[in-house]
């Protein structure tokens, strides 16, 4: 299994490195390939690894991305890799959130489900709805996913719950 992590969090990468060492001691070195990239700041070393980061993200079975605060150039590189990635994609924070996919849950699937006919196309009287801000909608969706995902033994709600738990504990 190939796992790629691109993050601005040094403590998280340190813990993952310790986990990799323990995993390799227990199960052998060829069972898991863990590529980690520390991308805080816009230092020349990170910018020189753009092609390597993009290729590692593209070819991974599972990707964890935490690039909040990273440079725009780096975010674009990661975005290109995520667009081509066919594995599981966990995105922490707002950057590249549209690429989240874990099991049956994906942001692309959520977008397809939520696309409803425009107001003018709906039959019946037109009522003006109050719009919630994005944070309130995300909080409501998170609560629903945590409740329903605890009941459902499998499926999209369970995967959606797992995405929110992974984001919470990162």
Short mmCIF file of N, CA and C in Angstrom, two decimals, residues 17-141:
data_model
loop_
_atom_site.label_atom_id
_atom_site.label_comp_id
_atom_site.label_asym_id
_atom_site.label_seq_id
_atom_site.Cartn_x
_atom_site.Cartn_y
_atom_site.Cartn_z
N UNK A 17 6.04 9.20 11.22
CA UNK A 17 7.35 8.58 11.04
C UNK A 17 7.60 7.52 12.11
N UNK A 18 7.23 7.82 13.34
CA UNK A 18 7.36 6.83 14.42
C UNK A 18 6.49 5.62 14.15
N UNK A 19 5.26 5.86 13.67
CA UNK A 19 4.36 4.76 13.33
C UNK A 19 4.96 3.90 12.22
N UNK A 20 5.54 4.55 11.20
CA UNK A 20 6.15 3.81 10.09
C UNK A 20 7.25 2.90 10.60
N UNK A 21 8.10 3.39 11.50
CA UNK A 21 9.18 2.58 12.04
C UNK A 21 8.64 1.37 12.80
N UNK A 22 7.62 1.57 13.62
CA UNK A 22 7.01 0.46 14.37
C UNK A 22 6.35 -0.54 13.43
N UNK A 23 5.66 -0.04 12.41
CA UNK A 23 4.99 -0.90 11.44
C UNK A 23 6.01 -1.76 10.69
N UNK A 24 7.12 -1.15 10.26
CA UNK A 24 8.13 -1.88 9.53
C UNK A 24 8.81 -2.93 10.40
N UNK A 25 9.01 -2.65 11.67
CA UNK A 25 9.59 -3.64 12.56
C UNK A 25 8.66 -4.83 12.74
N UNK A 26 7.38 -4.56 12.83
CA UNK A 26 6.40 -5.61 13.09
C UNK A 26 6.06 -6.42 11.83
N UNK A 27 5.88 -5.73 10.69
CA UNK A 27 5.37 -6.40 9.50
C UNK A 27 6.34 -6.47 8.33
N UNK A 28 7.47 -5.83 8.42
CA UNK A 28 8.43 -5.84 7.32
C UNK A 28 8.37 -4.55 6.53
N UNK A 29 9.44 -4.29 5.82
CA UNK A 29 9.57 -3.00 5.14
C UNK A 29 8.80 -2.91 3.84
N UNK A 30 8.43 -4.01 3.24
CA UNK A 30 7.81 -3.97 1.92
C UNK A 30 6.29 -3.94 1.95
N UNK A 31 5.68 -3.86 3.11
CA UNK A 31 4.22 -3.91 3.22
C UNK A 31 3.56 -2.55 2.99
N UNK A 32 4.26 -1.48 3.34
CA UNK A 32 3.69 -0.14 3.23
C UNK A 32 4.77 0.84 2.79
N UNK A 33 4.42 1.66 1.80
CA UNK A 33 5.31 2.73 1.37
C UNK A 33 4.69 4.05 1.82
N UNK A 34 5.36 4.75 2.72
CA UNK A 34 4.84 6.00 3.27
C UNK A 34 5.75 7.14 2.83
N UNK A 35 5.22 8.00 1.97
CA UNK A 35 5.96 9.19 1.51
C UNK A 35 5.42 10.40 2.25
N UNK A 36 6.32 11.16 2.88
CA UNK A 36 5.89 12.32 3.65
C UNK A 36 6.64 13.56 3.16
N UNK A 37 5.89 14.66 3.03
CA UNK A 37 6.46 15.92 2.58
C UNK A 37 6.05 17.01 3.56
N UNK A 38 7.05 17.66 4.15
CA UNK A 38 6.82 18.79 5.04
C UNK A 38 6.88 20.05 4.20
N UNK A 39 5.78 20.79 4.11
CA UNK A 39 5.69 21.89 3.15
C UNK A 39 5.40 23.24 3.79
N UNK A 40 5.73 23.43 5.03
CA UNK A 40 5.50 24.73 5.66
C UNK A 40 6.50 25.73 5.08
N UNK A 41 5.98 26.89 4.74
CA UNK A 41 6.84 27.92 4.17
C UNK A 41 7.06 27.70 2.69
N UNK A 42 7.69 28.64 2.06
CA UNK A 42 7.95 28.56 0.62
C UNK A 42 9.44 28.48 0.39
N UNK A 43 10.12 27.62 1.13
CA UNK A 43 11.57 27.54 0.96
C UNK A 43 11.91 26.86 -0.37
N UNK A 44 13.08 27.14 -0.90
CA UNK A 44 13.47 26.59 -2.20
C UNK A 44 13.48 25.06 -2.23
N UNK A 45 13.74 24.41 -1.11
CA UNK A 45 13.75 22.95 -1.08
C UNK A 45 12.39 22.36 -1.40
N UNK A 46 11.33 22.97 -0.86
CA UNK A 46 9.98 22.50 -1.13
C UNK A 46 9.60 22.77 -2.58
N UNK A 47 9.92 23.94 -3.06
CA UNK A 47 9.58 24.28 -4.44
C UNK A 47 10.33 23.41 -5.44
N UNK A 48 11.50 22.92 -5.06
CA UNK A 48 12.26 22.03 -5.93
C UNK A 48 11.68 20.63 -5.99
N UNK A 49 10.83 20.29 -5.04
CA UNK A 49 10.22 18.95 -4.99
C UNK A 49 8.84 18.89 -5.64
N UNK A 50 8.44 19.91 -6.35
CA UNK A 50 7.09 19.97 -6.91
C UNK A 50 6.73 18.75 -7.74
N UNK A 51 7.59 18.34 -8.64
CA UNK A 51 7.30 17.19 -9.49
C UNK A 51 7.20 15.90 -8.68
N UNK A 52 8.08 15.78 -7.70
CA UNK A 52 8.07 14.57 -6.85
C UNK A 52 6.79 14.52 -6.01
N UNK A 53 6.36 15.66 -5.48
CA UNK A 53 5.14 15.72 -4.68
C UNK A 53 3.93 15.38 -5.56
N UNK A 54 3.86 15.98 -6.73
CA UNK A 54 2.74 15.74 -7.63
C UNK A 54 2.65 14.26 -8.01
N UNK A 55 3.77 13.65 -8.34
CA UNK A 55 3.79 12.24 -8.73
C UNK A 55 3.42 11.33 -7.56
N UNK A 56 3.91 11.65 -6.36
CA UNK A 56 3.59 10.84 -5.18
C UNK A 56 2.10 10.91 -4.86
N UNK A 57 1.50 12.09 -5.00
CA UNK A 57 0.07 12.24 -4.75
C UNK A 57 -0.73 11.49 -5.81
N UNK A 58 -0.35 11.62 -7.07
CA UNK A 58 -1.07 10.97 -8.17
C UNK A 58 -1.11 9.46 -8.03
N UNK A 59 -0.01 8.87 -7.62
CA UNK A 59 0.12 7.40 -7.63
C UNK A 59 -0.21 6.74 -6.30
N UNK A 60 -0.62 7.49 -5.31
CA UNK A 60 -0.87 6.93 -3.98
C UNK A 60 -2.21 6.19 -3.90
N UNK A 61 -2.24 5.17 -3.04
CA UNK A 61 -3.49 4.47 -2.73
C UNK A 61 -4.31 5.29 -1.74
N UNK A 62 -3.62 6.04 -0.88
CA UNK A 62 -4.28 6.91 0.10
C UNK A 62 -3.41 8.16 0.28
N UNK A 63 -4.08 9.31 0.33
CA UNK A 63 -3.38 10.59 0.46
C UNK A 63 -3.98 11.36 1.63
N UNK A 64 -3.12 11.96 2.44
CA UNK A 64 -3.55 12.87 3.49
C UNK A 64 -2.91 14.22 3.19
N UNK A 65 -3.75 15.24 3.04
CA UNK A 65 -3.28 16.57 2.66
C UNK A 65 -3.65 17.57 3.74
N UNK A 66 -2.66 18.30 4.24
CA UNK A 66 -2.86 19.40 5.18
C UNK A 66 -1.97 20.54 4.72
N UNK A 67 -2.50 21.40 3.85
CA UNK A 67 -1.67 22.46 3.27
C UNK A 67 -2.17 23.86 3.62
N UNK A 68 -2.89 23.98 4.74
CA UNK A 68 -3.36 25.30 5.15
C UNK A 68 -2.15 26.19 5.44
N UNK A 69 -2.09 27.31 4.75
CA UNK A 69 -0.99 28.24 4.95
C UNK A 69 0.18 28.01 4.01
N UNK A 70 0.14 26.96 3.20
CA UNK A 70 1.22 26.72 2.23
C UNK A 70 1.08 27.71 1.08
N UNK A 71 2.13 27.88 0.33
CA UNK A 71 2.13 28.84 -0.78
C UNK A 71 1.12 28.43 -1.85
N UNK A 72 0.66 29.41 -2.62
CA UNK A 72 -0.29 29.14 -3.70
C UNK A 72 0.32 28.21 -4.74
N UNK A 73 1.60 28.38 -5.03
CA UNK A 73 2.26 27.52 -6.02
C UNK A 73 2.22 26.06 -5.57
N UNK A 74 2.48 25.84 -4.29
CA UNK A 74 2.45 24.47 -3.77
C UNK A 74 1.02 23.92 -3.77
N UNK A 75 0.05 24.75 -3.41
CA UNK A 75 -1.33 24.30 -3.43
C UNK A 75 -1.76 23.89 -4.83
N UNK A 76 -1.30 24.61 -5.83
CA UNK A 76 -1.63 24.26 -7.22
C UNK A 76 -1.01 22.92 -7.60
N UNK A 77 0.21 22.67 -7.16
CA UNK A 77 0.87 21.38 -7.43
C UNK A 77 0.09 20.24 -6.80
N UNK A 78 -0.29 20.41 -5.55
CA UNK A 78 -1.06 19.38 -4.85
C UNK A 78 -2.41 19.18 -5.51
N UNK A 79 -3.05 20.26 -5.91
CA UNK A 79 -4.36 20.19 -6.58
C UNK A 79 -4.25 19.37 -7.87
N UNK A 80 -3.19 19.56 -8.65
CA UNK A 80 -3.00 18.79 -9.88
C UNK A 80 -2.83 17.30 -9.57
N UNK A 81 -2.07 17.00 -8.54
CA UNK A 81 -1.88 15.61 -8.15
C UNK A 81 -3.17 14.97 -7.67
N UNK A 82 -3.95 15.71 -6.87
CA UNK A 82 -5.23 15.18 -6.37
C UNK A 82 -6.22 14.93 -7.49
N UNK A 83 -6.21 15.80 -8.50
CA UNK A 83 -7.14 15.64 -9.63
C UNK A 83 -6.88 14.32 -10.36
N UNK A 84 -5.64 13.87 -10.38
CA UNK A 84 -5.29 12.63 -11.08
C UNK A 84 -5.26 11.41 -10.17
N UNK A 85 -5.36 11.61 -8.87
CA UNK A 85 -5.27 10.51 -7.90
C UNK A 85 -6.54 9.66 -7.92
N UNK A 86 -6.38 8.35 -7.99
CA UNK A 86 -7.53 7.43 -7.98
C UNK A 86 -7.72 6.76 -6.62
N UNK A 87 -6.85 7.07 -5.66
CA UNK A 87 -6.94 6.47 -4.33
C UNK A 87 -7.85 7.26 -3.41
N UNK A 88 -7.80 6.91 -2.13
CA UNK A 88 -8.57 7.60 -1.10
C UNK A 88 -7.87 8.92 -0.80
N UNK A 89 -8.67 10.00 -0.63
CA UNK A 89 -8.09 11.33 -0.45
C UNK A 89 -8.72 12.00 0.77
N UNK A 90 -7.88 12.28 1.76
CA UNK A 90 -8.33 12.96 2.98
C UNK A 90 -7.67 14.33 2.99
N UNK A 91 -8.50 15.36 3.00
CA UNK A 91 -7.99 16.73 2.94
C UNK A 91 -8.40 17.44 4.23
N UNK A 92 -7.40 17.93 4.95
CA UNK A 92 -7.62 18.66 6.19
C UNK A 92 -7.63 20.14 5.85
N UNK A 93 -8.65 20.87 6.31
CA UNK A 93 -8.72 22.30 6.06
C UNK A 93 -9.46 22.61 4.77
N UNK A 94 -9.43 23.88 4.39
CA UNK A 94 -10.21 24.35 3.25
C UNK A 94 -9.52 24.17 1.90
N UNK A 95 -8.21 24.19 1.87
CA UNK A 95 -7.50 24.07 0.61
C UNK A 95 -7.72 22.69 0.00
N UNK A 96 -8.21 22.64 -1.20
CA UNK A 96 -8.43 21.40 -1.95
C UNK A 96 -9.52 20.51 -1.37
N UNK A 97 -10.40 21.07 -0.58
CA UNK A 97 -11.47 20.28 0.06
C UNK A 97 -12.34 19.55 -0.96
N UNK A 98 -12.48 20.11 -2.15
CA UNK A 98 -13.34 19.51 -3.17
C UNK A 98 -12.84 18.15 -3.64
N UNK A 99 -11.63 17.76 -3.26
CA UNK A 99 -11.07 16.48 -3.69
C UNK A 99 -11.21 15.36 -2.65
N UNK A 100 -11.89 15.61 -1.53
CA UNK A 100 -12.06 14.58 -0.49
C UNK A 100 -12.78 13.38 -1.07
N UNK A 101 -12.24 12.19 -0.80
CA UNK A 101 -12.92 10.94 -1.14
C UNK A 101 -12.45 9.86 -0.17
N UNK A 102 -13.39 9.26 0.51
CA UNK A 102 -13.09 8.15 1.41
C UNK A 102 -14.21 7.14 1.26
N UNK A 103 -13.91 6.00 0.71
CA UNK A 103 -14.94 4.99 0.50
C UNK A 103 -16.02 5.50 -0.44
N UNK A 104 -17.26 5.43 -0.01
CA UNK A 104 -18.40 5.86 -0.83
C UNK A 104 -18.63 7.36 -0.75
N UNK A 105 -17.97 8.05 0.17
CA UNK A 105 -18.18 9.49 0.34
C UNK A 105 -17.16 10.27 -0.48
N UNK A 106 -17.66 11.25 -1.23
CA UNK A 106 -16.78 12.18 -1.93
C UNK A 106 -17.48 13.52 -2.04
N UNK A 107 -16.72 14.58 -2.10
CA UNK A 107 -17.31 15.90 -2.26
C UNK A 107 -17.97 16.03 -3.63
N UNK A 108 -17.41 15.37 -4.62
CA UNK A 108 -18.00 15.39 -5.96
C UNK A 108 -19.39 14.74 -5.92
N UNK A 109 -19.51 13.63 -5.21
CA UNK A 109 -20.81 12.97 -5.07
C UNK A 109 -21.80 13.82 -4.30
N UNK A 110 -21.33 14.53 -3.28
CA UNK A 110 -22.20 15.41 -2.51
C UNK A 110 -22.71 16.55 -3.39
N UNK A 111 -21.84 17.06 -4.24
CA UNK A 111 -22.23 18.15 -5.13
C UNK A 111 -23.32 17.68 -6.10
N UNK A 112 -23.17 16.45 -6.61
CA UNK A 112 -24.16 15.92 -7.54
C UNK A 112 -25.50 15.72 -6.85
N UNK A 113 -25.47 15.23 -5.59
CA UNK A 113 -26.71 14.99 -4.86
C UNK A 113 -27.42 16.29 -4.51
N UNK A 114 -26.66 17.33 -4.24
CA UNK A 114 -27.28 18.58 -3.79
C UNK A 114 -27.73 19.47 -4.93
N UNK A 115 -27.39 19.10 -6.16
CA UNK A 115 -27.82 19.95 -7.27
C UNK A 115 -29.31 19.75 -7.52
N UNK A 116 -30.07 20.79 -7.19
CA UNK A 116 -31.53 20.77 -7.33
C UNK A 116 -31.92 21.74 -8.43
N UNK A 117 -33.13 21.61 -8.97
CA UNK A 117 -33.55 22.56 -10.02
C UNK A 117 -33.53 23.99 -9.50
N UNK A 118 -33.31 24.90 -10.39
CA UNK A 118 -33.29 26.32 -10.01
C UNK A 118 -34.68 26.74 -9.53
N UNK A 119 -34.73 27.82 -8.74
CA UNK A 119 -36.00 28.30 -8.18
C UNK A 119 -37.06 28.53 -9.26
N UNK A 120 -36.65 29.11 -10.39
CA UNK A 120 -37.62 29.43 -11.44
C UNK A 120 -38.21 28.17 -12.07
N UNK A 121 -37.48 27.05 -12.01
CA UNK A 121 -37.95 25.81 -12.62
C UNK A 121 -38.86 25.01 -11.69
N UNK A 122 -38.89 25.33 -10.42
CA UNK A 122 -39.70 24.57 -9.46
C UNK A 122 -41.17 24.96 -9.58
N UNK A 123 -42.04 23.95 -9.58
CA UNK A 123 -43.47 24.28 -9.62
C UNK A 123 -43.95 24.80 -8.27
N UNK A 124 -45.08 25.52 -8.27
CA UNK A 124 -45.67 26.00 -7.03
C UNK A 124 -45.18 27.37 -6.66
N UNK A 125 -45.69 27.88 -5.54
CA UNK A 125 -45.32 29.24 -5.12
C UNK A 125 -43.84 29.31 -4.74
N UNK A 126 -43.24 30.41 -5.10
CA UNK A 126 -41.82 30.62 -4.81
C UNK A 126 -41.68 31.27 -3.45
N UNK A 127 -40.96 30.60 -2.57
CA UNK A 127 -40.70 31.15 -1.24
C UNK A 127 -39.23 31.53 -1.16
N UNK A 128 -38.99 32.61 -0.47
CA UNK A 128 -37.62 33.05 -0.29
C UNK A 128 -37.03 32.30 0.90
N UNK A 129 -35.93 31.58 0.67
CA UNK A 129 -35.28 30.84 1.74
C UNK A 129 -34.14 31.68 2.31
N UNK A 130 -33.95 31.55 3.61
CA UNK A 130 -32.81 32.23 4.21
C UNK A 130 -31.59 31.34 3.99
N UNK A 131 -30.49 31.96 3.64
CA UNK A 131 -29.27 31.20 3.39
C UNK A 131 -28.42 31.18 4.65
N UNK A 132 -27.94 29.97 4.98
CA UNK A 132 -27.00 29.85 6.09
C UNK A 132 -25.60 30.11 5.55
N UNK A 133 -24.74 30.54 6.42
CA UNK A 133 -23.37 30.72 5.96
C UNK A 133 -22.70 29.34 5.86
N UNK A 134 -21.57 29.28 5.19
CA UNK A 134 -20.90 28.02 4.92
C UNK A 134 -20.50 27.29 6.19
N UNK A 135 -20.08 28.03 7.22
CA UNK A 135 -19.67 27.39 8.48
C UNK A 135 -20.86 26.72 9.16
N UNK A 136 -22.02 27.36 9.16
CA UNK A 136 -23.20 26.77 9.77
C UNK A 136 -23.65 25.52 9.01
N UNK A 137 -23.59 25.58 7.68
CA UNK A 137 -23.95 24.40 6.88
C UNK A 137 -22.99 23.24 7.14
N UNK A 138 -21.71 23.53 7.22
CA UNK A 138 -20.72 22.48 7.48
C UNK A 138 -20.93 21.88 8.86
N UNK A 139 -21.24 22.71 9.85
CA UNK A 139 -21.48 22.21 11.20
C UNK A 139 -22.71 21.29 11.23
N UNK A 140 -23.78 21.69 10.53
CA UNK A 140 -24.99 20.87 10.47
C UNK A 140 -24.70 19.55 9.76
N UNK A 141 -23.97 19.60 8.66
CA UNK A 141 -23.63 18.38 7.93
C UNK A 141 -22.75 17.47 8.78
#
